[in-house]
Short mmCIF file of C-alpha atoms in Angstrom, two decimals:
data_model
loop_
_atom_site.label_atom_id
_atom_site.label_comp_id
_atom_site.label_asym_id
_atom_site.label_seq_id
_atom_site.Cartn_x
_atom_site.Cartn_y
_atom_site.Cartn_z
CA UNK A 1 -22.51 24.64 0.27
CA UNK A 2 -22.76 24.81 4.25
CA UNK A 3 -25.95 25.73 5.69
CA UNK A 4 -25.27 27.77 8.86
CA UNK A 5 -25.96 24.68 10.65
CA UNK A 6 -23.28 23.06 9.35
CA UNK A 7 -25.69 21.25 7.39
CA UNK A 8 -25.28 20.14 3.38
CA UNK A 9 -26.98 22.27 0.72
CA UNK A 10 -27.73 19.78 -2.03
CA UNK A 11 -29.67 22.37 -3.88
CA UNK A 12 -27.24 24.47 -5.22
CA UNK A 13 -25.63 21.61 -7.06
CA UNK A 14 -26.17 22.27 -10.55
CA UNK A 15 -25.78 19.93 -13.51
CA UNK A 16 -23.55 22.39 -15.27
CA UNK A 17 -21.02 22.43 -12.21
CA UNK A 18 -20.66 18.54 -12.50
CA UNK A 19 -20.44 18.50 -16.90
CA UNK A 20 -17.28 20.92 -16.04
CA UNK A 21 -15.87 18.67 -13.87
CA UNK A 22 -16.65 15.71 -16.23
CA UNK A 23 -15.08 18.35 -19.25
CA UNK A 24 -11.92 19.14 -17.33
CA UNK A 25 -10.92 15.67 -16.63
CA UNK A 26 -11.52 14.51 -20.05
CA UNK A 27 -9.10 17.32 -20.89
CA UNK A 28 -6.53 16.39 -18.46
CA UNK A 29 -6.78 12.45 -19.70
CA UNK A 30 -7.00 13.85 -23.20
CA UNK A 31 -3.50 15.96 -22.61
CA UNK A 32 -1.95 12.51 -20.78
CA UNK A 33 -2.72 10.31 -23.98
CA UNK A 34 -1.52 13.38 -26.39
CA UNK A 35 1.87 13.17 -24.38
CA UNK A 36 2.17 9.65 -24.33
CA UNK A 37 2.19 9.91 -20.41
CA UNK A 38 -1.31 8.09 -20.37
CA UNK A 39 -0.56 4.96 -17.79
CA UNK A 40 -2.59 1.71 -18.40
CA UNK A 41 -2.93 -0.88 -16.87
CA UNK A 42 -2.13 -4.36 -19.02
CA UNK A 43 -3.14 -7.81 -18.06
CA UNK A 44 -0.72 -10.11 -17.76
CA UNK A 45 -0.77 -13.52 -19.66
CA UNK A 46 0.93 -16.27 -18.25
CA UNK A 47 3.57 -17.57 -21.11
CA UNK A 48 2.76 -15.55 -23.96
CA UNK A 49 5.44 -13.22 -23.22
CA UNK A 50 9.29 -13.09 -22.69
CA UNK A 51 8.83 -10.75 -19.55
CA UNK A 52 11.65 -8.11 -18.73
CA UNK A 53 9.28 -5.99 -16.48
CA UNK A 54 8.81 -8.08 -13.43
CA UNK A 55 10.30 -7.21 -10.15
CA UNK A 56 10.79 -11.15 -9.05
CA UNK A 57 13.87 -11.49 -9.46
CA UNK A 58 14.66 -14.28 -7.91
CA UNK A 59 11.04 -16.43 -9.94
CA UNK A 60 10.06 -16.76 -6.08
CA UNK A 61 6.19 -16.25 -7.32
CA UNK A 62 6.46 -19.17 -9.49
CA UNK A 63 8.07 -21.56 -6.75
CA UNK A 64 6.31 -24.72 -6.14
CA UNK A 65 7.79 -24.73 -2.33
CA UNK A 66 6.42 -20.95 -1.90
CA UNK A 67 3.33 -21.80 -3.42
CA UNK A 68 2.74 -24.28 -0.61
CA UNK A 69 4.11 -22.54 2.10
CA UNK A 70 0.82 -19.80 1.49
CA UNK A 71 -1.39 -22.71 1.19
CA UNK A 72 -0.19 -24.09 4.20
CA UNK A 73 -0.91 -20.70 5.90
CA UNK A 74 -4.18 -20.29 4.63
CA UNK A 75 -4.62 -23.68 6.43
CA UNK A 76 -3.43 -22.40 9.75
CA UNK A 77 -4.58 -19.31 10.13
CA UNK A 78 -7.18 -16.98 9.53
CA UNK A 79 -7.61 -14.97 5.98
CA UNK A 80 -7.95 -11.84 7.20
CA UNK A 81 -6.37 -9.91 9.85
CA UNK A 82 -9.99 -8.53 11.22
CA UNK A 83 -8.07 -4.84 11.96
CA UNK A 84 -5.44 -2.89 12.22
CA UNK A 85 -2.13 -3.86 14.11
CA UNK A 86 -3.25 -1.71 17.01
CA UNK A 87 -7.12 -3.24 17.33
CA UNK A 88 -6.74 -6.62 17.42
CA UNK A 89 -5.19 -7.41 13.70
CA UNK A 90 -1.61 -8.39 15.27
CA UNK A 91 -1.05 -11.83 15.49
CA UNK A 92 1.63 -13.98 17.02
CA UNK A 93 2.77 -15.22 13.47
CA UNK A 94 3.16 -10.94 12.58
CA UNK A 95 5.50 -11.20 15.59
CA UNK A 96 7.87 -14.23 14.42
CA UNK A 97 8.29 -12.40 11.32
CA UNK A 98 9.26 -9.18 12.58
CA UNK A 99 11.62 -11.33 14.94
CA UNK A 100 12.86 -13.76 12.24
CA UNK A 101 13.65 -10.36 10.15
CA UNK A 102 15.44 -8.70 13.34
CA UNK A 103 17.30 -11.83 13.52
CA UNK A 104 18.72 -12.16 10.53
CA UNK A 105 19.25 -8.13 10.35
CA UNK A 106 20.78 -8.23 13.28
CA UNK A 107 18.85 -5.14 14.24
CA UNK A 108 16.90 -4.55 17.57
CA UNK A 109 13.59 -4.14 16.33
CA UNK A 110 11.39 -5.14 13.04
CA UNK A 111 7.78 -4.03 11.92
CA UNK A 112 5.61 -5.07 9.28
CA UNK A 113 3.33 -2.31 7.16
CA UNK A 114 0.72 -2.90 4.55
CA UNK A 115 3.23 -1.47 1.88
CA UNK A 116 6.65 0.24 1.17
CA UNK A 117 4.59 3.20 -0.12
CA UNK A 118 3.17 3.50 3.18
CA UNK A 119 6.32 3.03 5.35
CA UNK A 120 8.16 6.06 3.42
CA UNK A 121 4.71 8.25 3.14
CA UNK A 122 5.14 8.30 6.97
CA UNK A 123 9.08 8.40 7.72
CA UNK A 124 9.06 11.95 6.87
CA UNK A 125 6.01 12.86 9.19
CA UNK A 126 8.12 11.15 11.87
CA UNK A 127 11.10 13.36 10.32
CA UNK A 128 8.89 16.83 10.71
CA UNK A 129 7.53 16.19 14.27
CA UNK A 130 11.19 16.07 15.52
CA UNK A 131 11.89 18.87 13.47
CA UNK A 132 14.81 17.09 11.52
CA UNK A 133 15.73 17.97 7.77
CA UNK A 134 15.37 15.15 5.01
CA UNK A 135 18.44 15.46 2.98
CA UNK A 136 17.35 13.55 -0.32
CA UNK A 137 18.81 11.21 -3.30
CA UNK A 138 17.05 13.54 -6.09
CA UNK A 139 16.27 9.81 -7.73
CA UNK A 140 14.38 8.72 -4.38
CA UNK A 141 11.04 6.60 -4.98
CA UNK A 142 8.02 8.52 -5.70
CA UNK A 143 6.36 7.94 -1.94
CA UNK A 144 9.28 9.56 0.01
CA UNK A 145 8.46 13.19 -2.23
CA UNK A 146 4.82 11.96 -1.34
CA UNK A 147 5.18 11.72 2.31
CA UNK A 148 7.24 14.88 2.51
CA UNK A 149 4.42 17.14 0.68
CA UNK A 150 2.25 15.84 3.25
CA UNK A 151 3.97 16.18 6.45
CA UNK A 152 5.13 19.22 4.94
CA UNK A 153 8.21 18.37 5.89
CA UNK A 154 11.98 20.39 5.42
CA UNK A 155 13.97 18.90 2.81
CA UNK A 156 16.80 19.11 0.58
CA UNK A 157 17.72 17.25 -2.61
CA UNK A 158 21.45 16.41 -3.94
CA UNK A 159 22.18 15.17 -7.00
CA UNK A 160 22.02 11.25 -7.50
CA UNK A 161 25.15 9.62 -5.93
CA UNK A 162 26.64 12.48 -5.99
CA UNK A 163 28.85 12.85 -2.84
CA UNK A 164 30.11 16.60 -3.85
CA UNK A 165 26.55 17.72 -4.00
CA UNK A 166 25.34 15.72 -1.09
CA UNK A 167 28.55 17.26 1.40
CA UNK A 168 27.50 21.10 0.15
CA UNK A 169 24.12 20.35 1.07
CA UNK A 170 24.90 18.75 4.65
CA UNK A 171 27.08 22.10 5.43
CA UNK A 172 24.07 24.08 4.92
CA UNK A 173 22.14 22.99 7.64
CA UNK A 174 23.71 22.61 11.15
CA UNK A 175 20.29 21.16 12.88
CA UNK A 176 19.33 17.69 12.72
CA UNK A 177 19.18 15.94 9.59
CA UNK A 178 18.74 12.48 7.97
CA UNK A 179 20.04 11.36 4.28
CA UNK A 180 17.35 9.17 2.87
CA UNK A 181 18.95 6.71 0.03
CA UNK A 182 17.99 3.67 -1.81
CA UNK A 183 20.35 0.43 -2.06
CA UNK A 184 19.98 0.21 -5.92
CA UNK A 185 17.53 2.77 -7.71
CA UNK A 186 14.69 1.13 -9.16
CA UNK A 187 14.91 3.39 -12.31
CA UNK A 188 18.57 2.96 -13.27
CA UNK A 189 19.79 -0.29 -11.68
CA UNK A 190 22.36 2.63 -10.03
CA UNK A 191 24.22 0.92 -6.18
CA UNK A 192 23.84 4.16 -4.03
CA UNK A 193 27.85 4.66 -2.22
CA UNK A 194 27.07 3.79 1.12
CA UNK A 195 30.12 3.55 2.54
CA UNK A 196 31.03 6.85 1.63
CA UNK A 197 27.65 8.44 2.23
CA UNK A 198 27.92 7.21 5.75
CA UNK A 199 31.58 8.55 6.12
CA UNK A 200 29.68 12.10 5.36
CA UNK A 201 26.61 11.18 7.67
CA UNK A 202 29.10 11.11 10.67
CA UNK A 203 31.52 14.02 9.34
CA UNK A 204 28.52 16.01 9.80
CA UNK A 205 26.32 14.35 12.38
CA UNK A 206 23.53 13.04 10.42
CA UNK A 207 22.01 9.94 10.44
CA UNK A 208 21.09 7.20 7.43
CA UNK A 209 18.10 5.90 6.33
CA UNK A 210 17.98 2.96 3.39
CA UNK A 211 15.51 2.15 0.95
CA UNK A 212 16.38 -1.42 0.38
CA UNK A 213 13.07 -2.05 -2.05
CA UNK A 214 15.44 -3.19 -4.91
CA UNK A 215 19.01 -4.40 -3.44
CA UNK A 216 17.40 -6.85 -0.70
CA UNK A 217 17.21 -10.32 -1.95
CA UNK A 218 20.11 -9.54 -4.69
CA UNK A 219 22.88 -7.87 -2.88
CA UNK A 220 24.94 -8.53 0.05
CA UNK A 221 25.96 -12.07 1.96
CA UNK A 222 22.83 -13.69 1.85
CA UNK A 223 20.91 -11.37 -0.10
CA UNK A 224 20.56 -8.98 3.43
CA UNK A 225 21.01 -5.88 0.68
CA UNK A 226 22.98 -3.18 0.41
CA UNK A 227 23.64 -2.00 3.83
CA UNK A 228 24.66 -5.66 4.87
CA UNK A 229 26.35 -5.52 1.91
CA UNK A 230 28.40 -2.26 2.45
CA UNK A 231 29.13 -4.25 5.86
CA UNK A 232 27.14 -1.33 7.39
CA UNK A 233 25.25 -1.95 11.31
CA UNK A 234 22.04 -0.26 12.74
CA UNK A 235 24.33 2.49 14.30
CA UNK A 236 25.24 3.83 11.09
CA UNK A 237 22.16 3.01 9.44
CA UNK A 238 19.30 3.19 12.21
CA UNK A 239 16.03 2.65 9.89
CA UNK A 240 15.78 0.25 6.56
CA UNK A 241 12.99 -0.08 4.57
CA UNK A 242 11.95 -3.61 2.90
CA UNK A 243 9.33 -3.47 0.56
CA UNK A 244 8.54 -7.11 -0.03
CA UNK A 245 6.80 -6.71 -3.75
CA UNK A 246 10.22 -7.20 -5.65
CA UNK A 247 13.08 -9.92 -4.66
CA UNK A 248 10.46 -11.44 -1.72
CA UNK A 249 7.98 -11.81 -4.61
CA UNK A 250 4.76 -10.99 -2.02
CA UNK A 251 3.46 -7.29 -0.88
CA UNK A 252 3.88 -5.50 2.29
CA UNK A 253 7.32 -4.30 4.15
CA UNK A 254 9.67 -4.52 6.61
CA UNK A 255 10.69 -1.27 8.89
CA UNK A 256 13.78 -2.43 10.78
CA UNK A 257 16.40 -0.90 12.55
CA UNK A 258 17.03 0.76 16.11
CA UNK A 259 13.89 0.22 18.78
CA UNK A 260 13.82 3.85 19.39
CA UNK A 261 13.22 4.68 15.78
CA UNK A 262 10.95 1.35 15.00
CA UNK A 263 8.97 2.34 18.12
CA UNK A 264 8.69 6.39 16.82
CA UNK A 265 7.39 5.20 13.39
CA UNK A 266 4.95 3.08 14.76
CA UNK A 267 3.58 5.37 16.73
CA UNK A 268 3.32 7.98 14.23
CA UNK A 269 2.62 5.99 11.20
CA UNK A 270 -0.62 7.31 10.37
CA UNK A 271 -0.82 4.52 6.67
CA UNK A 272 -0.51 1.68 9.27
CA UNK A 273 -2.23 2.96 12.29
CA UNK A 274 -5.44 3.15 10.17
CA UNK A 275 -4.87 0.22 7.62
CA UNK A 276 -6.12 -3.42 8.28
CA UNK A 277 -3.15 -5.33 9.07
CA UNK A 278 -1.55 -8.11 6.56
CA UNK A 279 -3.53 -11.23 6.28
CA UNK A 280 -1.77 -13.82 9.12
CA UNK A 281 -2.69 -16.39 7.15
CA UNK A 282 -0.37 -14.57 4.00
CA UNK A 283 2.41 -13.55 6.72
CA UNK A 284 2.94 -17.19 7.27
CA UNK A 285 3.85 -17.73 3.53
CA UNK A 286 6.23 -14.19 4.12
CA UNK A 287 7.92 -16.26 6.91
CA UNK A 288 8.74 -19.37 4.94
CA UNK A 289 9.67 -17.00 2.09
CA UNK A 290 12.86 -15.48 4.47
CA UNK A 291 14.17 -18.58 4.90
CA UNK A 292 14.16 -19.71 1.36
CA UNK A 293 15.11 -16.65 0.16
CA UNK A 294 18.24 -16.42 2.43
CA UNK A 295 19.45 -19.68 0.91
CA UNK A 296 19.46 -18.71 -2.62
CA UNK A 297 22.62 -18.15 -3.29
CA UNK A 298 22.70 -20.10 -6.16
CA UNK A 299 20.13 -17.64 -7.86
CA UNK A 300 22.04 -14.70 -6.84
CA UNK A 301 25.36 -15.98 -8.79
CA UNK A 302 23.13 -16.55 -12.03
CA UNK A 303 21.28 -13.32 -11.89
CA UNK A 304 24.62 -11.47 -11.77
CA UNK A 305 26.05 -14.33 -14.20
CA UNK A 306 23.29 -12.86 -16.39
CA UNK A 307 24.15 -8.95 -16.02
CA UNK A 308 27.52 -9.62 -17.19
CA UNK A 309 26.35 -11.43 -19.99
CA UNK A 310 23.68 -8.65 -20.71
CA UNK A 311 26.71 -5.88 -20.32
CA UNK A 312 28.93 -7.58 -22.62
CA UNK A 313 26.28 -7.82 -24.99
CA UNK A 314 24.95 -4.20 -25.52
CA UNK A 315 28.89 -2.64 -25.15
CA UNK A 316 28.59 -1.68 -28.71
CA UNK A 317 24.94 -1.06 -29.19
CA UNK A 318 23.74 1.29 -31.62
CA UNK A 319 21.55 2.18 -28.51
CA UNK A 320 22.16 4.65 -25.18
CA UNK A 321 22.10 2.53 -22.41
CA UNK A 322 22.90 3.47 -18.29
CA UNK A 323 25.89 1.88 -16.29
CA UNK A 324 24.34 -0.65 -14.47
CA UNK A 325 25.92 -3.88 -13.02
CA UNK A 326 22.45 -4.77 -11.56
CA UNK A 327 19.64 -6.82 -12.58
CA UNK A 328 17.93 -3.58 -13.69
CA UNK A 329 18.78 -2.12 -16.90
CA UNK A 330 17.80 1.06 -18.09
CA UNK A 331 17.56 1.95 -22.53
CA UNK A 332 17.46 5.75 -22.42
CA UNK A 333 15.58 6.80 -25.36
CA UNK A 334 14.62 10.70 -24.16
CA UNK A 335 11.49 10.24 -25.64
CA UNK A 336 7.62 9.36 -24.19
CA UNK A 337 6.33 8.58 -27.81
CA UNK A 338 9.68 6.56 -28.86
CA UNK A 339 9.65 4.46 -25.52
CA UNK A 340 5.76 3.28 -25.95
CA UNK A 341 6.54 2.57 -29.66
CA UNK A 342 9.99 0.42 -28.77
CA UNK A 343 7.87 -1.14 -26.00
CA UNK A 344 4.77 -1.79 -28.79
CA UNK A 345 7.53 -3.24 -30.91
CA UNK A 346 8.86 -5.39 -28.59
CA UNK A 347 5.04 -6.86 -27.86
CA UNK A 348 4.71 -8.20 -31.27
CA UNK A 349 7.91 -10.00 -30.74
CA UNK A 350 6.42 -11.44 -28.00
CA UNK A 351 8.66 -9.42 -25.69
CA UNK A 352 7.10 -8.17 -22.56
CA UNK A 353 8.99 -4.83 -21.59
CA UNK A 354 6.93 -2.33 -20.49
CA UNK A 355 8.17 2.21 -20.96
CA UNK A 356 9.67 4.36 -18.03
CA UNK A 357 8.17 7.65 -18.32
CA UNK A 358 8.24 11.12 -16.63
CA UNK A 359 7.48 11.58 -13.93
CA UNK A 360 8.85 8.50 -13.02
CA UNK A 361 12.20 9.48 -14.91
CA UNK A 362 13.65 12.15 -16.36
CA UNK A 363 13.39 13.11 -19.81
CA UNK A 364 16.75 11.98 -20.42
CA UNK A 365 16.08 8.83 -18.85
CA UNK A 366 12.73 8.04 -20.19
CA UNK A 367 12.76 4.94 -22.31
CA UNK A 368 12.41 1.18 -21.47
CA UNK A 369 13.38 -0.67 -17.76
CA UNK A 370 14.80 -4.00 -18.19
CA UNK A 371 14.89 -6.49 -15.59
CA UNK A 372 17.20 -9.37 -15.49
CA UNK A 373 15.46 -12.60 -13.62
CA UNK A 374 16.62 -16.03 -12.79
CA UNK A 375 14.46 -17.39 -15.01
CA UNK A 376 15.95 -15.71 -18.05
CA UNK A 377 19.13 -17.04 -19.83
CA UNK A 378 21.89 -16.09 -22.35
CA UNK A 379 19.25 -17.18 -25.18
CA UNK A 380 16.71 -15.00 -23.97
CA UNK A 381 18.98 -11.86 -23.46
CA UNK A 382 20.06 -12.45 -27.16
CA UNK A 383 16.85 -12.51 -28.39
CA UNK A 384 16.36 -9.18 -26.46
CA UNK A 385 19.61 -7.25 -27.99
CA UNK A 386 19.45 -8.52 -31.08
CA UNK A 387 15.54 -7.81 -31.49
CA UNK A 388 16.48 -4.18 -29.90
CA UNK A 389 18.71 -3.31 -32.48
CA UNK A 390 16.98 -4.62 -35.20
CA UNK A 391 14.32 -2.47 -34.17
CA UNK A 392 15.85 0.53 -34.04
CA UNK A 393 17.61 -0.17 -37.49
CA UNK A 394 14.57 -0.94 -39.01
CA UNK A 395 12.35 1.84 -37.27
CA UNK A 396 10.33 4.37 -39.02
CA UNK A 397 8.78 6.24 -36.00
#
């Protein structure tokens, strides 16, 4: 407790006060595992596996001329940043990234965060202190709900892609308002209806804002995602967000978009104003990565070469799966318990394909997330089907 000083009283600590701590998280961990909502983390062993959980979908992370391109960085520049972008952590390499992004965005303005999680944690803040409504994709990532419970922000949710549920929430707010969308959901593999969302956006004078963690790199002319893709410009779509953890293969993001709203964020941004800035030496690696990345078409065509296969596989499964024409494809299952024992299943097959569970998903949509990668082919998606159903033919859980 506070002395009247202000001062720390350590006395009244007691040991009993900490053992009921120590007793009610054991319970809550306890009541995780019971529900099968317990979340572990599992090392990963090179080879061993078959891997449908990785986001990298394009096998950047294994490429030899990526691999030297961060060498080659960690040759120019320094390892660390030594701050945050505004004390001294900005370098001139952060800056030809940003541009080269811009560039081939053809947006005004680019700027690099730590993380995706921290770019959408602070759009909403930005949203709030110009007291504008978020008007939400109920399936939005996890960090958008996360930055609007802290900014305390106004929101509303519609129903995912749908456009009848999205227009009756637009007409019930005649202030300012932004829809927040992703390019593909990461849960589903689901391609958000940008076009059409932006037709409402300007029927009733809102504005657009893209999560592009999991469409850019894989959709759209040059893999520019889904707003390029929808043939969509920074007037209709004035903020994008580019996590670079999935197609990029790396960590950290890309804000981009108008200058007014790339300039707002920034100064607002409280998860990058007060985070050390991304190593220069790594950023250099990031840059090299946009240019290879734009020029692989050729992985693009097999990736999607590969969904077809996939879909033409599973169209008479004994199994429920979602309506996905994307590299990510989602086995509903409705079940916690039945998704970790598929997944468990799949392990002793040497089949790496890890369970989707609330609240990540829905109930309905709990089960296993599998993601199609250019270094998969038709054999391996066989092996996955085929193992699948023999699984759930042969199951006794």
């Amino acid at each position: 407790m506070l002395e009247n000083d202000g001062s720390l009283d350590f006395k009244d600590t007691s040991t009993s006060r900490v053992k009921n701590i120590a007793n009610t998280l054991t319970e809550q961990l306890a009541s995780l595992k019971k529900n099968n909502l317990y979340r572990k983390r599992t090392i990963k062993e090179e080879g061993r596996f078959l891997n449908f959980s990785s986001n990298d979908y394009l096998a950047l992370g294994t490429e030899k001329v990526i691999k030297e391109a961060y060498c080659e960085g960690f040759r120019k520049f320094a390892v660390g940043s030594g701050g945050s972008a505004f004390l001294g952590g900005y370098y001139s390499v952060h800056s030809q990234l940003e541009e080269a992004f811009a560039s081939a965005l053809n947006v005004d303005a680019c700027a690099l965060f730590p993380s995706g999680y921290s770019v959408n944690c602070s759009i909403p803040r930005l949203l709030e202190s110009i007291h504008t409504i978020a008007v939400i994709d109920k399936n939005i990532h996890a960090s958008i709900y996360d930055g609007i419970s802290l900014a305390k922000a106004k929101a509303l949710r519609f129903r995912s892609n749908n456009l009848e549920d999205l227009e009756s929430k637009l007409k019930r707010n005649n202030g300012n308002k932004v829809i927040i969308t992703e390019g593909i959901f990461s849960m589903n593999g689901a391609i958000s209806p940008l076009n059409e969302i932006t037709f409402l956006a300007k029927q009733f004078n809102a504005s657009l804002i893209v999560d592009e963690a999991h469409s850019f790199g894989i959709l759209g002319p040059q893999g520019l995602g889904a707003v390029a893709g929808a043939r969509l410009t920074q007037m209709e779509v004035p903020l994008r967000v580019i996590p670079l953890g999935k197609a990029f293969s790396a960590s950290g993001a890309i804000v981009a978009g108008e200058k007014i709203w790339i300039d707002a964020l920034l100064q607002i941004a409280r998860a990058n104003i007060y985070s050390t800035a991304v190593s220069p030496a790594f950023c250099y690696g990031l840059l090299k990565t946009l240019d290879y990345l734009l020029n692989a078409d050729n992985r693009r065509e097999k990736i999607f070469a590969l969904v077809d296969y996939f879909r033409m596989r599973i169209k008479n499964s004994s199994l429920l799966w979602s309506n996905s024409y994307t590299p990510i494809q989602n086995l509903q299952l409705g079940c916690p318990k039945l998704a970790f024992s598929f997944s468990e299943a799949l392990k002793k097959e040497n089949i790496f394909c890890l369970p989707i569970r609330p609240p990540s998903v829905s109930t309905k949509e709990t089960g296993l997330r599998i993601n199609i990668n250019y270094q998969h082919d038709f054999k391996a998606l066989d092996l996955l089907v085929d193992t699948l159903e023999k699984i759930n033919k042969e199951r006794k859980f």
